[in-house]
Structure formats: C-alpha cells, structure tokens
Short mmCIF file of N, CA and C in Angstrom, two decimals:
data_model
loop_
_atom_site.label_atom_id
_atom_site.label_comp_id
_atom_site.label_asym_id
_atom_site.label_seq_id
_atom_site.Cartn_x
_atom_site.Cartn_y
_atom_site.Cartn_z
N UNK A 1 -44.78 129.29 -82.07
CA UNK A 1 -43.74 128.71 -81.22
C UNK A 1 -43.56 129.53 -79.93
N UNK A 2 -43.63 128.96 -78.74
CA UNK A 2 -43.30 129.36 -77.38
C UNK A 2 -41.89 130.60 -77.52
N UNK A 3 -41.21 130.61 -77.91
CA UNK A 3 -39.83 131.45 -78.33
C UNK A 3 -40.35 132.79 -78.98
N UNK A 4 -41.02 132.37 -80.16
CA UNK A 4 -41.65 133.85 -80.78
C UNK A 4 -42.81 134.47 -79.98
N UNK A 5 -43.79 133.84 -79.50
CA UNK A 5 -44.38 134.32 -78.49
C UNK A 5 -43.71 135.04 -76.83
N UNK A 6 -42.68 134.56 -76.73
CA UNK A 6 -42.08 135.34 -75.92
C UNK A 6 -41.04 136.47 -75.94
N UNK A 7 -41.12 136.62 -77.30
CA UNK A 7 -40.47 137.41 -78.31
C UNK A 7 -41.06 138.58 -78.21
N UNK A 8 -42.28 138.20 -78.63
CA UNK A 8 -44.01 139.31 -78.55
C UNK A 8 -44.41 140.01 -77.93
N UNK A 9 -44.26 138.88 -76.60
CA UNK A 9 -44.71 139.59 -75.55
C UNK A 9 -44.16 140.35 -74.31
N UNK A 10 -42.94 140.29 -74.81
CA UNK A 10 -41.60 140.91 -73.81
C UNK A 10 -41.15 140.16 -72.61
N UNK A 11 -41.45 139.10 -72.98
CA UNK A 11 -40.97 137.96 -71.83
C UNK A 11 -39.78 137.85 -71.77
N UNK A 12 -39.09 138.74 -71.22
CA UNK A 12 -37.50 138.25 -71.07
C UNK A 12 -36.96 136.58 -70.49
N UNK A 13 -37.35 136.40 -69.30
CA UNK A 13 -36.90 135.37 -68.38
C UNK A 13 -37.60 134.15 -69.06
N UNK A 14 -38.82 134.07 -70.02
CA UNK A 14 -39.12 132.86 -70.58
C UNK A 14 -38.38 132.75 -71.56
N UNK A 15 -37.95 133.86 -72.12
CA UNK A 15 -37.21 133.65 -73.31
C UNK A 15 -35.40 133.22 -73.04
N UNK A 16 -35.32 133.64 -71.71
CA UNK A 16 -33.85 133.00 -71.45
C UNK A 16 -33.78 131.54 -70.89
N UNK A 17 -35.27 131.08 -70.36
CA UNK A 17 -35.34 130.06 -70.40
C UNK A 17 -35.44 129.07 -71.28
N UNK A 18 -35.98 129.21 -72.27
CA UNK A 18 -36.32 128.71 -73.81
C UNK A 18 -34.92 128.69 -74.35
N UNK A 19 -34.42 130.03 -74.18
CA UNK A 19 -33.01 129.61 -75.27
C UNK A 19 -31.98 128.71 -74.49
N UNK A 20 -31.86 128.55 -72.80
CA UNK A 20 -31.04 127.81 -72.30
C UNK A 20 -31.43 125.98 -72.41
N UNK A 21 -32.77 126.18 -73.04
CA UNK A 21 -32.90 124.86 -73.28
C UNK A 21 -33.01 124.19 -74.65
N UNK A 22 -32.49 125.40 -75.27
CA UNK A 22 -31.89 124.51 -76.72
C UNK A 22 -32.73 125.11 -77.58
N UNK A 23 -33.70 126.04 -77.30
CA UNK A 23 -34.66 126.75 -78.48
C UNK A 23 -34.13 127.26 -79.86
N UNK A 24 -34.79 127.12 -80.63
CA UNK A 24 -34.14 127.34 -82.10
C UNK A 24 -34.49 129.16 -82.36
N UNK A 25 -33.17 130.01 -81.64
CA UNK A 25 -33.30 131.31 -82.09
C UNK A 25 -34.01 131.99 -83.62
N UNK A 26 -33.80 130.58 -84.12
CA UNK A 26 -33.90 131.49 -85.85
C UNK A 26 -35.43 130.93 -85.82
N UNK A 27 -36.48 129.75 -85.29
CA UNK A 27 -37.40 129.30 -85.55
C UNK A 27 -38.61 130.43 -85.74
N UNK A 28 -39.26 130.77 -87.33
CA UNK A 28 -40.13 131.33 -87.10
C UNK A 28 -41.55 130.83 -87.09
N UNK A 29 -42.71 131.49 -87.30
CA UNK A 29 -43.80 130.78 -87.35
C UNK A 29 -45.07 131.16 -88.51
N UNK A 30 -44.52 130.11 -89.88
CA UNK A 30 -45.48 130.38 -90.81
C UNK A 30 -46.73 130.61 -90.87
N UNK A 31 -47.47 131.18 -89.91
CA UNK A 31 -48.83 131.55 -89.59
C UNK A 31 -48.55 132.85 -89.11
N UNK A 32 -47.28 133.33 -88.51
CA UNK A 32 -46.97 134.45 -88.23
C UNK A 32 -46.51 135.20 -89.48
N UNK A 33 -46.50 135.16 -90.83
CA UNK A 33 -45.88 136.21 -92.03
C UNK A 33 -44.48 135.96 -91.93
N UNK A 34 -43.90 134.27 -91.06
CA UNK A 34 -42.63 134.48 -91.18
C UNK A 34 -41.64 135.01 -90.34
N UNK A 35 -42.44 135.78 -89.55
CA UNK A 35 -41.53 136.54 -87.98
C UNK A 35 -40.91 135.19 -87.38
N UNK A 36 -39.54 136.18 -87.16
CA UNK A 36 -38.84 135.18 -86.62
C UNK A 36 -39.08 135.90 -84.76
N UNK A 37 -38.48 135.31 -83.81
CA UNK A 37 -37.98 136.05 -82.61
C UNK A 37 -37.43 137.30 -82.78
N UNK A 38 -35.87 137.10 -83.93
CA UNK A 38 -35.44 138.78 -83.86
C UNK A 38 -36.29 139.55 -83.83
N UNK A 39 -36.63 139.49 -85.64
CA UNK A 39 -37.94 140.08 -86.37
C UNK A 39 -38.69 141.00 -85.52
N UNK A 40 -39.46 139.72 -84.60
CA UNK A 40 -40.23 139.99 -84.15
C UNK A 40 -40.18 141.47 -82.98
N UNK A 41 -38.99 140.78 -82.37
CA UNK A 41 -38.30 142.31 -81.47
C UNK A 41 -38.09 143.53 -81.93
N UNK A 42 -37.42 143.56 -83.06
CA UNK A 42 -37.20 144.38 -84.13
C UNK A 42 -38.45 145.15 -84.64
N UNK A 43 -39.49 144.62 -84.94
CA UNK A 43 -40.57 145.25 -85.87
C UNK A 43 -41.81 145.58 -84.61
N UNK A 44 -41.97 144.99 -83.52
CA UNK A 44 -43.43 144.99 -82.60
C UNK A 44 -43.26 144.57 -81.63
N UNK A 45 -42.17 144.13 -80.96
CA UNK A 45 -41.59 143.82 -79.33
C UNK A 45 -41.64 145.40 -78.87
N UNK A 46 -41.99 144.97 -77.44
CA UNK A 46 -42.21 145.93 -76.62
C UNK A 46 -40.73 146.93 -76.63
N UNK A 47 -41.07 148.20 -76.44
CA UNK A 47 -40.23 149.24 -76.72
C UNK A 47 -39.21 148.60 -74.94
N UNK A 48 -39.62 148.99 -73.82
CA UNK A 48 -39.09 148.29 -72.36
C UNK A 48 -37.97 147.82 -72.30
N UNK A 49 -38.32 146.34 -72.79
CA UNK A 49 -36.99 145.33 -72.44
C UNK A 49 -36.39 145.07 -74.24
N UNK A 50 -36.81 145.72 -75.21
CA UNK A 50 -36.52 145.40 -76.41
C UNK A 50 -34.93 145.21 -76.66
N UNK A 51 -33.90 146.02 -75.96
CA UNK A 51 -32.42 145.94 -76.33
C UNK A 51 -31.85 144.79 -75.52
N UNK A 52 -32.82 144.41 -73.94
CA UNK A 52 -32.63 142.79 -73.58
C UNK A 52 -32.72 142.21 -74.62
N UNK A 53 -34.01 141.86 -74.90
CA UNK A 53 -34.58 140.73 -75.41
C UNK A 53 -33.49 140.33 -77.19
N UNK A 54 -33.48 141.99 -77.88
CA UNK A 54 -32.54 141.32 -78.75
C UNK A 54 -31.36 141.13 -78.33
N UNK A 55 -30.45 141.37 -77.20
CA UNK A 55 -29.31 141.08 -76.69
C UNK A 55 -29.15 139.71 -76.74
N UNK A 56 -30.45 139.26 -75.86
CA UNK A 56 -30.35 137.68 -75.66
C UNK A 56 -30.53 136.73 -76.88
N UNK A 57 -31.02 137.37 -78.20
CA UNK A 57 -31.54 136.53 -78.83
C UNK A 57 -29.97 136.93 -79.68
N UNK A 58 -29.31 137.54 -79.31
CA UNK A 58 -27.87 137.72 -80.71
C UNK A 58 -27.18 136.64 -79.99
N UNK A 59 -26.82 136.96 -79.04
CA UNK A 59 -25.91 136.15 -78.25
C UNK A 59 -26.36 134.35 -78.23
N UNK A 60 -27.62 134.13 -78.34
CA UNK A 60 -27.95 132.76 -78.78
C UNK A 60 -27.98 132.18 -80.70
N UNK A 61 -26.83 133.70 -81.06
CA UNK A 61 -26.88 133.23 -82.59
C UNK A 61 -27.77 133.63 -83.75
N UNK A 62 -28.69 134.47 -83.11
CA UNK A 62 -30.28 134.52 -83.80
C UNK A 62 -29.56 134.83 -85.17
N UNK A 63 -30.20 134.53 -86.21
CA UNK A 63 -29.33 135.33 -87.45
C UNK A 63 -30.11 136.75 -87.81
N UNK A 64 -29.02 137.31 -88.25
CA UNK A 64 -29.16 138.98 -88.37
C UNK A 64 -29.84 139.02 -90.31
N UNK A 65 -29.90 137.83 -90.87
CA UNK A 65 -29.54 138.25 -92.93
C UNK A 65 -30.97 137.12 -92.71
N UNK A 66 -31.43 136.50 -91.80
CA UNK A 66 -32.50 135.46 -91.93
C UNK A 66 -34.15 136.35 -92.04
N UNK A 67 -34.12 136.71 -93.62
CA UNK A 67 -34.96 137.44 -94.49
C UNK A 67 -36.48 137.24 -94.33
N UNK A 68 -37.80 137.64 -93.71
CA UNK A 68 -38.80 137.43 -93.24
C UNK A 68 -39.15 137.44 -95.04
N UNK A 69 -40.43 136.54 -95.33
CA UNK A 69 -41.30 137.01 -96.83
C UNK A 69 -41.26 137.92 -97.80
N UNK A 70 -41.58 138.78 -97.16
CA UNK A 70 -41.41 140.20 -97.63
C UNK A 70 -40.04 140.74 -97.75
N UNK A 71 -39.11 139.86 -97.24
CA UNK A 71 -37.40 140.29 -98.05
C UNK A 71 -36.47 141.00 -96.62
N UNK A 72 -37.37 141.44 -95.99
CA UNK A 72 -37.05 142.80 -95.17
C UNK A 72 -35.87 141.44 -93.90
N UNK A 73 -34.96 142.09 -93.18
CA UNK A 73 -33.85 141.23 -92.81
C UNK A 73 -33.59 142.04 -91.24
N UNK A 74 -33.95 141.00 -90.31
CA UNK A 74 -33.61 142.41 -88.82
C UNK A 74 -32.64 143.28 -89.21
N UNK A 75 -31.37 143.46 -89.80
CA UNK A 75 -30.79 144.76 -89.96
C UNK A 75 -31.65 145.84 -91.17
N UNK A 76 -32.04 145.17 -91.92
CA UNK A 76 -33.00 146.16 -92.75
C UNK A 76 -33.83 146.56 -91.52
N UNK A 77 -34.55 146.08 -90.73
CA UNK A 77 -35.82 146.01 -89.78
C UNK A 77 -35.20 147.89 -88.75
N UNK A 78 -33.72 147.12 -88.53
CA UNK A 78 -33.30 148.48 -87.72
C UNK A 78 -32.81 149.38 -88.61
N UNK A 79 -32.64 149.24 -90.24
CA UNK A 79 -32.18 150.79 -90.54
C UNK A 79 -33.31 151.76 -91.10
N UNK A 80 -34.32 151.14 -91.20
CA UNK A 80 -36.01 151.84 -91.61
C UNK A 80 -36.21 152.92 -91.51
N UNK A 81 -35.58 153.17 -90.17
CA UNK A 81 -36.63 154.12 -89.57
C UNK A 81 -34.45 154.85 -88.73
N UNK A 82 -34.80 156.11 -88.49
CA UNK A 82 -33.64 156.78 -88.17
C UNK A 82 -33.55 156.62 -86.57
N UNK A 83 -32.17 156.06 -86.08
CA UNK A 83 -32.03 155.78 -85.04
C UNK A 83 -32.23 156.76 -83.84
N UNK A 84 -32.99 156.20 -83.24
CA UNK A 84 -33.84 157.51 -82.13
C UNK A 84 -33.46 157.67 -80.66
N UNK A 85 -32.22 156.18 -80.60
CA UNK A 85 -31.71 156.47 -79.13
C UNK A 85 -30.17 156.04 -79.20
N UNK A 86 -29.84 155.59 -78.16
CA UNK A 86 -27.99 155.22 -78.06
C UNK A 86 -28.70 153.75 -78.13
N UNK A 87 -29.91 153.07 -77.69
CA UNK A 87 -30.15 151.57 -77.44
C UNK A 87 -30.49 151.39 -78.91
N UNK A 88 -30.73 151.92 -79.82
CA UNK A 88 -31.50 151.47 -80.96
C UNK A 88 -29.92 151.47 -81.69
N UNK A 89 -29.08 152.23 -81.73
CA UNK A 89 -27.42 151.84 -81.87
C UNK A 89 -26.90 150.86 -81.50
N UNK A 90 -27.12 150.88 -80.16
CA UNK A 90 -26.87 149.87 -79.13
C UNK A 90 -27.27 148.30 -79.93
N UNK A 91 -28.61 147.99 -80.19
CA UNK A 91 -29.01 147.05 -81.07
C UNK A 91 -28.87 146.64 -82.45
N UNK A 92 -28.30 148.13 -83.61
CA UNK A 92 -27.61 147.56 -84.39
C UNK A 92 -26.31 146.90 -84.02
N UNK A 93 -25.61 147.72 -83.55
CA UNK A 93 -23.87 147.17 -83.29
C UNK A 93 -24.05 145.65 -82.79
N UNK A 94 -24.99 145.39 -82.37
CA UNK A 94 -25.32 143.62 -81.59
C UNK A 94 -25.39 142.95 -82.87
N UNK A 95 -26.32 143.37 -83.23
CA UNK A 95 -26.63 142.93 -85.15
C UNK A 95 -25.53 142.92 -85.58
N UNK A 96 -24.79 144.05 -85.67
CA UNK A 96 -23.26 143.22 -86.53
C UNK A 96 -22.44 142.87 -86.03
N UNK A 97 -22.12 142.55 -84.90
CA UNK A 97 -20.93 141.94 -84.13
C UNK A 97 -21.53 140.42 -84.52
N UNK A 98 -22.83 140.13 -84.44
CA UNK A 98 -23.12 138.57 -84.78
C UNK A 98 -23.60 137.99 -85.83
N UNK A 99 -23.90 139.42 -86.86
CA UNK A 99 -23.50 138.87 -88.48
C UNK A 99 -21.69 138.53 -88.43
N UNK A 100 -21.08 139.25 -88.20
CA UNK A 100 -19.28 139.26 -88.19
C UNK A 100 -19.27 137.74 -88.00
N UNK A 101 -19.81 137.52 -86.51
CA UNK A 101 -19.28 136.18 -85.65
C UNK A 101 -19.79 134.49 -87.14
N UNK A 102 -20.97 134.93 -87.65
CA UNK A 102 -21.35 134.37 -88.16
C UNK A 102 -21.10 134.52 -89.43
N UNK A 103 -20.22 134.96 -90.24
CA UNK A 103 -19.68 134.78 -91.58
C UNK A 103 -17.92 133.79 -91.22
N UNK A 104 -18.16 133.80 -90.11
CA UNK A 104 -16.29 133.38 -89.81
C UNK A 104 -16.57 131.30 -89.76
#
C-alpha cells in the first residue's frame, strides 16, 4: 500500500498527503509480515524524520495495540530497546496520548 511504502521510505509530505485523503492509518500489507505504517516507523523507518512521520501517523489515529503476526504492538516496538533520545520519549508519550484518546 502507497501509505506503508511511504512509511518506509521516509516520505513525510506523501504520507501527509495520503492521510489527508482518507488513507487507512492502520492499513497493513500482508506480503509485508503484517507491518503496518506505525510498525513500520517504529521497527525500520528512517532514523531523520521518524518522530514526524510517527507524529503524523498518531494524530491520524494510527492504532498504538494494532499487534503485527508476531504479537509485537508499536508500543512493545518502542519499549525493546532502551530509550536513546528525548524523541524516542517524545514518540512513546504520542503512543499513549492516542492509545488514551482511543480507549474513550
């Protein structure tokens, strides 16, 4: 899907284009193992624009508990590994302000 591929490839501005036109944040791609967009930011998006790109994808709803195959959940994705900057904080706290928004 055009969305996860721009997910991938650190396309910010396609990806704000995609989501302003109705793109399905959570859509992943079963040829991909299941990566969603978050996921995808989360696990192999470019280090660069990575706290954009998941910014934009919380704020369009992406879900934070929407569990790739293997079980693993973008907030599992960010607690893996020990937080190595203020942006990798920065990107959990996004993660739960829109799990929060999304249990209400």
């Amino acid at each position: 899907p055009p969305l996860l591929m721009a997910a991938q490839e650190g396309h910010l501005e396609v990806l704000r284009q995609l989501l302003d036109a109705q793109a399905d944040p959570d859509r992943g791609d079963p040829a991909a193992d299941g990566e969603t967009p978050l996921t995808t930011v989360l696990s192999e998006g470019p280090e660069g624009p990575r706290l954009q790109l998941l910014r934009r994808l919380v704020e369009a709803m992406a879900d934070p508990h929407q569990a790739r195959p293997d079980g693993k959940t973008p907030l599992a994705l960010l607690m893996e590994e020990p937080l190595r900057s203020s942006k990798d904080a920065e990107a959990l706290r996004s993660c739960l302000e829109t799990s929060k928004r999304r249990k209400r």
